[in-house]
XYZ file of C-alpha atoms in Angstrom:
588
model
C -23.206 -30.628 -15.494
C -20.731 -31.159 -18.310
C -17.470 -29.159 -18.230
C -16.860 -27.424 -21.445
C -14.263 -25.191 -23.018
C -14.747 -21.879 -24.930
C -12.468 -20.462 -27.790
C -13.995 -17.199 -27.318
C -11.153 -14.496 -26.463
C -11.592 -12.508 -23.235
C -9.437 -9.943 -21.733
C -10.674 -9.292 -18.219
C -9.133 -6.683 -16.262
C -7.586 -4.777 -19.046
C -9.507 -1.626 -18.586
C -8.580 -1.593 -14.813
C -4.986 -2.846 -15.397
C -2.772 -0.414 -13.401
C -0.893 1.860 -15.857
C 1.512 4.805 -15.758
C -0.220 6.775 -18.451
C -2.000 8.670 -16.019
C 0.021 11.815 -15.136
C 1.742 11.807 -11.700
C 0.328 14.878 -10.754
C -3.106 13.726 -11.307
C -2.352 10.549 -9.212
C -0.997 12.512 -6.310
C -4.070 14.937 -6.765
C -6.546 11.820 -6.795
C -4.700 10.566 -3.609
C -5.047 13.898 -1.805
C -8.608 14.388 -2.889
C -9.674 11.131 -1.447
C -8.394 12.051 1.900
C -9.030 15.752 2.298
C -12.659 15.298 0.705
C -13.225 11.925 2.477
C -14.902 10.797 5.801
C -11.936 12.298 7.737
C -11.949 15.590 5.831
C -12.581 17.516 9.155
C -9.458 16.590 10.818
C -7.397 16.338 7.715
C -8.229 20.140 6.805
C -7.702 21.121 10.504
C -4.200 19.605 10.495
C -3.322 21.175 7.013
C -4.520 24.544 7.965
C -2.359 24.298 11.241
C 0.591 23.387 9.140
C 0.076 26.372 6.824
C -0.430 28.897 9.699
C 2.920 27.819 11.350
C 4.702 27.624 7.995
C 3.457 31.451 7.415
C 4.828 32.289 10.822
C 8.174 30.784 10.069
C 8.427 32.777 6.898
C 7.516 35.856 8.760
C 10.380 35.369 11.263
C 12.771 34.648 8.242
C 11.917 38.033 6.755
C 12.601 39.669 10.125
C 16.075 37.826 10.248
C 16.711 39.394 6.851
C 16.206 42.751 8.247
C 18.193 41.936 11.293
C 20.978 40.765 8.960
C 21.222 44.381 7.615
C 21.040 46.133 10.903
C 23.476 43.775 12.646
C 26.253 44.122 9.929
C 25.740 47.933 9.879
C 26.260 47.986 13.705
C 29.655 46.150 13.084
C 30.527 48.236 10.147
C 30.031 51.634 12.425
C 31.379 49.888 15.492
C 28.417 50.795 17.470
C 28.615 48.603 20.615
C 25.143 49.456 21.818
C 23.502 48.733 18.617
C 25.532 45.482 18.426
C 24.255 43.943 21.708
C 20.715 45.403 20.989
C 20.814 43.284 17.895
C 22.219 40.225 19.813
C 19.328 40.482 22.337
C 16.766 40.619 19.212
C 18.583 37.566 17.755
C 17.976 35.587 20.724
C 14.133 36.546 20.738
C 13.905 35.512 17.039
C 15.858 32.464 17.262
C 13.543 31.164 20.265
C 10.486 32.128 18.218
C 11.960 30.216 15.164
C 12.791 27.213 17.122
C 9.302 27.042 18.896
C 7.569 27.410 15.678
C 9.719 24.838 13.915
C 8.976 22.363 16.713
C 5.334 22.939 16.671
C 5.115 22.945 13.020
C 6.983 19.634 12.966
C 4.515 18.077 15.416
C 1.421 19.147 13.529
C 3.041 17.936 10.264
C 3.765 14.499 11.889
C 0.357 14.405 13.010
C -1.061 14.978 9.553
C 1.424 12.466 8.124
C 0.363 9.689 10.601
C -3.430 10.365 10.207
C -3.314 10.489 6.545
C -1.163 7.126 6.413
C -3.552 5.348 8.794
C -6.649 6.513 6.636
C -4.916 5.168 3.578
C -3.903 1.737 5.170
C -7.287 1.260 6.492
C -8.943 2.212 3.216
C -6.755 -0.230 1.276
C -6.898 -2.920 3.732
C -10.713 -2.608 3.590
C -10.747 -2.596 -0.206
C -8.289 -5.530 -0.322
C -10.602 -7.812 2.035
C -13.909 -6.602 0.574
C -15.823 -9.465 -1.193
C -12.739 -11.774 -1.280
C -10.866 -9.258 -3.520
C -7.578 -10.285 -1.933
C -8.276 -13.732 -3.576
C -9.619 -12.446 -6.856
C -6.388 -10.353 -7.412
C -4.539 -13.581 -7.870
C -6.213 -14.126 -11.073
C -6.416 -10.594 -12.663
C -3.959 -10.078 -15.422
C -1.783 -7.170 -14.705
C -3.056 -6.751 -11.057
C -0.443 -4.987 -8.675
C 1.855 -7.426 -7.001
C 3.007 -7.669 -3.342
C -0.104 -5.768 -1.960
C 1.342 -6.239 1.566
C 4.399 -4.232 0.817
C 2.388 -1.622 -0.904
C 0.167 -1.065 2.074
C 2.891 -1.496 4.862
C 5.544 0.497 3.436
C 4.653 2.485 0.144
C 1.782 4.170 2.110
C 4.238 5.402 4.657
C 6.429 7.192 2.188
C 3.754 8.171 -0.247
C 1.952 10.195 2.528
C 4.877 11.502 4.591
C 6.701 12.772 1.591
C 3.502 14.191 0.164
C 3.161 16.411 3.217
C 6.852 17.186 3.124
C 6.716 18.202 -0.504
C 3.560 20.243 -0.168
C 5.057 22.109 2.812
C 8.176 22.620 0.842
C 6.303 23.956 -2.271
C 4.158 26.302 -0.089
C 7.258 27.693 1.762
C 9.289 28.205 -1.362
C 6.587 30.103 -3.101
C 5.796 32.354 -0.015
C 9.724 32.807 0.602
C 10.037 33.893 -3.068
C 7.047 36.276 -2.703
C 8.512 37.650 0.469
C 12.038 38.025 -0.586
C 11.833 38.890 -4.140
C 10.432 42.251 -3.449
C 13.330 42.946 -0.848
C 16.011 41.871 -3.410
C 14.442 44.005 -6.107
C 14.474 47.017 -3.831
C 17.982 46.582 -2.467
C 19.869 45.587 -5.854
C 18.785 48.830 -7.615
C 19.718 49.171 -11.198
C 22.842 47.844 -13.173
C 24.193 50.284 -15.612
C 25.157 48.661 -18.730
C 27.539 50.314 -21.393
C 28.219 48.860 -24.910
C 30.069 51.492 -26.850
C 27.529 54.295 -27.265
C 24.679 52.135 -26.153
C 23.862 52.566 -22.389
C 20.985 51.285 -20.400
C 20.058 50.180 -16.902
C 18.681 46.921 -15.748
C 16.398 47.333 -12.857
C 16.442 44.868 -9.997
C 19.400 43.070 -11.714
C 19.879 40.722 -8.727
C 16.394 39.366 -9.237
C 17.108 38.393 -12.835
C 20.426 37.018 -11.853
C 18.700 34.868 -9.451
C 16.110 33.630 -11.890
C 18.952 32.958 -14.543
C 21.008 31.251 -11.824
C 17.996 29.001 -10.696
C 16.653 28.355 -14.210
C 20.041 26.760 -15.311
C 20.413 24.851 -12.218
C 16.761 23.452 -12.614
C 17.247 22.576 -16.265
C 20.337 20.624 -15.609
C 18.925 18.892 -12.687
C 15.981 17.665 -14.773
C 18.414 16.430 -17.699
C 20.896 14.832 -15.527
C 18.429 13.286 -12.809
C 15.537 12.147 -15.176
C 16.813 8.625 -14.996
C 16.265 8.504 -11.425
C 12.583 8.361 -11.601
C 12.364 5.011 -13.464
C 15.267 3.649 -11.432
C 13.420 4.347 -8.349
C 10.321 2.621 -9.778
C 12.403 -0.376 -10.698
C 14.208 -0.441 -7.171
C 10.833 -0.565 -5.364
C 9.716 -3.478 -7.502
C 13.044 -5.387 -7.097
C 13.004 -4.943 -3.418
C 9.338 -6.099 -3.193
C 10.147 -9.321 -5.341
C 13.109 -10.195 -3.049
C 10.983 -9.535 0.165
C 8.336 -11.847 -1.341
C 11.055 -14.610 -2.310
C 12.152 -14.393 1.382
C 8.529 -14.716 2.775
C 7.555 -17.567 0.404
C 10.749 -19.434 1.644
C 9.810 -18.981 5.479
C 6.164 -19.934 4.760
C 7.365 -23.137 2.828
C 10.369 -23.922 5.003
C 9.216 -27.568 5.810
C 8.758 -28.578 2.413
C 12.080 -27.220 1.343
C 13.942 -28.685 4.153
C 12.306 -32.065 3.669
C 13.631 -32.419 0.031
C 16.956 -30.463 0.659
C 16.080 -27.755 -1.550
C 18.143 -25.152 0.377
C 20.678 -24.737 -2.454
C 18.375 -24.144 -5.164
C 16.534 -21.646 -2.870
C 19.814 -19.987 -2.212
C 20.483 -19.483 -5.949
C 16.906 -18.094 -6.401
C 17.434 -15.705 -3.561
C 20.746 -14.540 -4.926
C 19.170 -13.936 -8.176
C 16.313 -11.933 -6.571
C 18.790 -9.840 -4.637
C 21.265 -9.584 -7.720
C 18.228 -7.701 -9.436
C 18.124 -5.369 -6.406
C 21.922 -4.763 -6.786
C 21.717 -3.994 -10.424
C 18.862 -1.511 -10.016
C 20.734 0.181 -7.087
C 23.985 0.424 -9.121
C 21.809 2.326 -11.953
C 20.428 4.481 -9.193
C 23.664 5.229 -7.443
C 25.213 6.136 -10.910
C 22.401 8.772 -11.369
C 22.820 9.953 -7.778
C 26.607 10.506 -8.531
C 26.068 12.447 -11.617
C 23.526 14.574 -9.899
C 25.779 15.189 -6.898
C 28.380 16.763 -9.145
C 25.765 19.493 -10.105
C 24.379 19.970 -6.833
C 27.718 20.341 -5.039
C 29.140 22.937 -7.695
C 25.671 24.668 -7.555
C 25.706 24.873 -3.930
C 29.363 25.997 -3.641
C 28.807 28.760 -6.297
C 25.926 30.074 -4.451
C 28.012 31.153 -1.314
C 29.925 33.579 -3.356
C 27.754 34.333 -6.494
C 25.439 36.945 -5.014
C 28.398 38.855 -3.334
C 30.329 38.771 -6.602
C 27.189 40.107 -8.577
C 26.557 42.782 -6.001
C 30.096 43.775 -5.297
C 30.462 46.540 -7.919
C 27.839 48.823 -6.118
C 29.455 47.984 -2.794
C 32.849 49.080 -4.138
C 31.384 52.172 -5.709
C 29.915 53.382 -2.313
C 26.254 52.905 -3.289
C 25.586 50.387 -0.677
C 26.884 49.601 2.926
C 28.421 46.295 4.101
C 24.866 45.620 5.940
C 22.966 46.078 2.753
C 25.477 43.862 0.665
C 24.944 41.161 3.327
C 21.259 41.692 3.286
C 21.274 41.299 -0.678
C 23.430 38.200 -0.196
C 20.914 36.747 2.324
C 17.692 37.661 0.200
C 19.523 36.399 -2.968
C 19.926 32.959 -0.895
C 16.445 32.907 -0.047
C 15.113 33.692 -3.468
C 17.426 31.066 -5.208
C 16.667 28.677 -2.476
C 12.895 28.946 -3.274
C 13.522 28.857 -7.043
C 15.786 25.847 -6.508
C 13.412 23.818 -4.487
C 13.048 21.394 -7.569
C 16.929 21.162 -7.664
C 17.327 20.415 -3.989
C 14.576 17.791 -3.773
C 14.765 15.962 -7.163
C 16.062 12.751 -5.709
C 13.378 12.739 -3.084
C 10.732 13.635 -5.917
C 11.953 10.583 -7.907
C 11.755 8.440 -4.658
C 8.315 9.699 -3.817
C 6.947 9.117 -7.137
C 7.855 5.587 -7.123
C 5.929 5.101 -3.887
C 2.822 7.024 -5.116
C 2.763 4.824 -8.203
C 2.846 1.568 -6.395
C 0.020 2.790 -3.963
C -2.235 4.155 -6.944
C -1.504 0.940 -8.964
C -2.921 -0.976 -5.976
C -5.903 1.376 -5.895
C -6.515 0.768 -9.576
C -6.274 -3.010 -9.141
C -8.986 -2.938 -6.578
C -11.086 -1.088 -9.010
C -10.371 -3.621 -11.610
C -11.338 -6.397 -9.260
C -14.530 -4.648 -8.652
C -15.508 -4.945 -12.163
C -14.145 -8.551 -12.763
C -16.159 -10.379 -15.048
C -17.706 -7.576 -16.883
C -15.746 -8.652 -20.155
C -16.699 -12.293 -19.737
C -19.927 -12.117 -17.888
C -20.572 -12.119 -14.318
C -22.220 -14.857 -12.104
C -25.364 -13.509 -10.257
C -25.489 -14.581 -6.549
C -28.814 -14.050 -4.848
C -28.701 -14.547 -1.197
C -31.613 -15.620 1.088
C -34.663 -17.858 1.079
C -37.044 -18.381 -1.892
C -40.309 -16.533 -1.828
C -41.813 -19.536 -0.237
C -39.368 -19.387 2.973
C -37.326 -22.519 1.850
C -33.582 -22.185 2.118
C -31.962 -23.991 -1.032
C -28.810 -23.870 -2.914
C -29.850 -23.881 -6.432
C -27.892 -23.194 -9.888
C -29.858 -21.826 -12.836
C -28.371 -21.782 -16.230
C -24.709 -21.568 -14.347
C -21.649 -21.179 -16.432
C -18.353 -20.846 -14.799
C -15.365 -19.626 -16.787
C -11.531 -18.865 -16.030
C -10.596 -15.285 -15.811
C -9.399 -15.663 -19.481
C -12.846 -16.646 -20.325
C -12.379 -20.384 -20.954
C -15.423 -22.257 -19.628
C -14.921 -24.641 -16.731
C -18.572 -25.634 -16.145
C -21.580 -25.112 -18.391
C -25.156 -26.144 -18.469
C -25.548 -26.377 -14.623
C -29.050 -26.537 -13.320
C -29.629 -28.134 -9.757
C -31.114 -27.653 -6.386
C -30.055 -28.858 -3.112
C -32.599 -28.558 -0.273
C -31.984 -27.608 3.494
C -30.393 -30.727 5.436
C -29.689 -32.726 2.062
C -26.193 -34.305 2.064
C -24.747 -34.022 -1.416
C -21.304 -35.386 -2.513
C -19.839 -33.707 -5.589
C -17.320 -35.895 -7.546
C -15.518 -35.574 -10.963
C -12.023 -35.693 -12.542
C -9.320 -33.258 -11.362
C -9.833 -30.070 -13.252
C -13.579 -30.276 -14.034
C -14.226 -27.315 -11.615
C -15.357 -28.629 -8.351
C -13.332 -26.235 -6.204
C -14.250 -23.463 -8.558
C -17.725 -24.200 -7.957
C -17.289 -23.701 -4.485
C -15.623 -20.337 -4.873
C -18.534 -19.257 -7.143
C -20.989 -20.373 -4.307
C -18.993 -18.284 -1.854
C -19.203 -15.116 -4.156
C -15.418 -15.102 -4.799
C -15.620 -16.176 -8.309
C -17.387 -13.709 -10.572
C -16.563 -15.249 -14.015
C -19.263 -16.781 -15.837
C -22.954 -16.360 -16.090
C -26.140 -17.725 -14.657
C -27.514 -17.387 -11.099
C -26.658 -19.059 -8.016
C -29.187 -19.139 -5.035
C -27.430 -19.390 -1.786
C -28.709 -19.288 1.913
C -27.942 -16.425 4.069
C -24.130 -16.206 4.748
C -24.475 -16.458 8.386
C -25.918 -19.897 8.052
C -22.931 -21.148 5.971
C -19.453 -22.374 6.448
C -16.892 -23.424 4.175
C -14.096 -25.972 5.280
C -11.095 -26.061 2.656
C -8.462 -28.812 2.716
C -6.100 -26.767 4.597
C -8.204 -24.685 7.329
C -7.074 -21.182 8.138
C -5.629 -20.755 11.680
C -5.271 -17.090 12.691
C -2.564 -15.659 14.880
C -3.191 -15.716 18.586
C -4.341 -18.262 21.309
C -5.911 -21.627 20.371
C -9.126 -20.377 21.730
C -9.272 -17.783 19.002
C -8.440 -20.444 16.442
C -11.185 -22.704 17.421
C -13.856 -20.117 17.595
C -12.778 -18.310 14.327
C -14.503 -16.458 12.725
C -16.586 -15.775 15.642
C -15.235 -14.039 18.777
C -13.637 -16.450 21.523
C -15.596 -14.672 24.147
C -18.977 -16.124 22.568
C -18.220 -19.640 23.798
C -17.538 -21.002 27.344
C -14.503 -23.073 28.063
C -16.591 -26.176 28.664
C -18.043 -25.834 25.196
C -14.543 -25.514 23.663
C -13.217 -28.218 25.433
C -16.146 -30.535 24.424
C -15.951 -29.584 20.806
C -12.009 -30.356 20.956
C -12.844 -33.652 22.659
C -15.461 -34.649 20.181
C -13.243 -33.676 17.301
C -10.586 -36.000 18.588
C -8.304 -33.389 20.067
C -8.557 -33.844 23.897
C -4.836 -33.236 24.189
C -5.301 -29.527 23.404
C -7.947 -28.801 25.995
C -5.489 -27.331 28.498
C -3.753 -25.184 25.718
C -6.609 -22.852 24.999
C -4.999 -19.663 26.221
C -1.459 -20.548 24.626
C -0.414 -18.141 21.746
C 1.507 -19.992 19.046
C 1.720 -20.475 15.113
C -0.890 -23.021 15.519
C -0.738 -23.668 11.661
C 2.865 -24.914 12.191
C 2.527 -26.758 15.448
C -0.566 -28.764 14.405
C -0.248 -31.461 11.754
C -2.668 -31.071 8.616
C -4.814 -33.818 10.288
C -5.088 -32.030 13.487
C -5.950 -28.879 11.692
C -8.703 -30.596 9.806
C -10.028 -32.006 13.073
C -9.929 -28.619 14.480
C -12.102 -27.320 11.653
C -14.759 -29.995 12.895
C -14.589 -28.562 16.477
C -15.612 -25.095 14.754
C -18.613 -26.820 13.131
C -19.645 -28.178 16.557
C -19.272 -24.736 18.186
C -21.049 -22.720 15.423
C -23.435 -25.348 14.005
C -24.127 -23.661 10.554
C -27.171 -24.973 8.714
C -25.119 -25.291 5.529
C -21.460 -27.020 5.521
C -19.287 -26.919 2.261
C -16.428 -29.161 2.603
C -13.463 -29.125 -0.036
C -11.312 -32.527 0.636
C -11.634 -31.411 4.323
C -10.967 -34.967 5.517
C -8.035 -35.764 3.035
C -5.455 -35.747 5.730
C -7.260 -38.107 8.128
C -7.036 -41.912 8.420
C -10.188 -43.825 7.613
C -11.210 -44.322 11.293
C -10.857 -40.683 12.163
C -12.719 -39.685 8.893
C -15.709 -42.111 9.724
C -15.753 -40.855 13.253
C -15.932 -37.254 12.194
C -18.377 -37.810 9.252
C -20.705 -39.624 11.570
C -21.399 -36.079 13.303
C -23.612 -35.196 10.391
C -25.824 -38.111 11.295
C -25.891 -37.066 15.079
C -24.815 -33.769 16.336
C -25.119 -31.850 12.926
C -27.999 -34.106 11.403
C -29.970 -30.950 10.530
C -27.100 -29.286 8.547
C -26.792 -29.546 4.801
C -23.655 -30.902 3.637
C -22.145 -30.261 0.143
C -18.705 -31.883 -0.076
C -16.024 -32.451 -2.501
C -14.016 -35.516 -2.113
C -12.358 -38.652 -3.495
C -11.788 -40.803 -0.529
C -13.432 -44.105 -0.564
C -16.487 -44.407 1.835
C -17.668 -40.701 1.790
C -20.555 -41.611 -0.354
C -21.944 -43.405 2.521
C -22.516 -40.193 4.408
C -24.560 -38.535 1.523
C -27.819 -38.890 0.195
C -26.922 -38.472 -3.413
C -24.063 -37.732 -5.752
C -23.541 -34.886 -8.271
C -20.940 -35.674 -10.927
C -18.802 -33.109 -13.004
C -18.284 -34.658 -16.539
C -15.445 -33.245 -18.684
C -16.988 -31.896 -22.031
C -16.208 -33.212 -25.417
C -13.764 -30.318 -26.115
């Protein structure tokens, strides 16, 4: 099976590459549609309806408070003691209803946020793990980085703030509809005279509120616009710094052995300096916006009274009506100013939504990986005559960029055969295993594989899950499937009798056990699960010759009926195989 190289250009993943060209509103609309029309749509819609009903009740209470405001101040102006205390009693009733409604609305809103986030995290995790996609993303150009941070943190803010923003918009619209009529009726006409020209502006306080809010929103957009990009860059910088810390933790032994701490410190400092630089840009934008919002909020306390005062001093309205106008003006402008008040949060929210949907787009791109360069077809199951084989038909394996690694591959391996695959480094031996496992779609041709449940892959560094040693030995099967006696016998046969008493200990076994012990533990898994097909990729590289020979002898005894396809360079391995397949580097 010669290895070749192709000069044909290829750009896999470009169509699915995450991009911000899609509008933000379309992105959040797509995110919401996935949830509210998905498998949990019943609960999602019920919770959303609950939030809406409680929001409507809150607004109704606020409208009644506006009327109370008029009656209360009129009672004060007329020095009516009975009416005053009557209004105080009504205030207590309205306040109690307002508090209860607010608490229940918060509870239902939090439930909606929690269930939406859980649904989204489960969806993304499922897509990430499906078909080895978590592995394929490493080879896709433009794929979303740091998927762990996007699924754990960005999903929280994307969903929580989406609910808050939706409630805020709905509340503002309904409050605007409720109070604009009150303000129109209370403000009356404003008489304007310019020389001989006189005219009235009906409902002038409404127009004043629209003008006031319009100016504020426009200035907010102009001043705060850089915050959107700054928040996106901040999230990226924070993710990169977090990844650098995690990478150091996972590689701490290697760093410590070569005394690389000083260099790592410089790298971490550079990563966090990037965070600091982005945060300074964001802080600058927030300070600029704070000048506007502070002035805007301070002026709002006197502006409606100032505009309405001519009619009060003319005796056209009472003090109670003046205060009701000021209250209604405040509610109208507050509704119109929702964008002004929430612009920093919108900018932050947008960055989280972008990162979540970029990850969703990357999963879609991974699902079509290989479409540009061709896709390897993997057929699972026995042949029509019932035989289980591993067969390659016109197999060509390429890199994600289109360069061919293995070409002209045609071979067939029978059940029970022991085959050693050898070749120079870089000839595609490990990539061939990835294609057999269905993890590597790039290329063409067909691979016939046995049933997945009959196969087990053994990489050079076995994966040991978090939890007990019992779970690590049984992985990927459930530990309860095996008795203590079976687990202990497997450990002893694999040369790990000293671990037999530690089955129920929870440790980071990938750190406690040496690589050689981890490779012996992988053989203990084989003895427990006895797969019919075993694929080993340098799975004995960390073992001394004596341990390697003892474990490989298992394929002549306990595992004699299992087919073995292995990659290895260690001397003496060929003695445990029936034949050898050699990958030869092509002329190019």
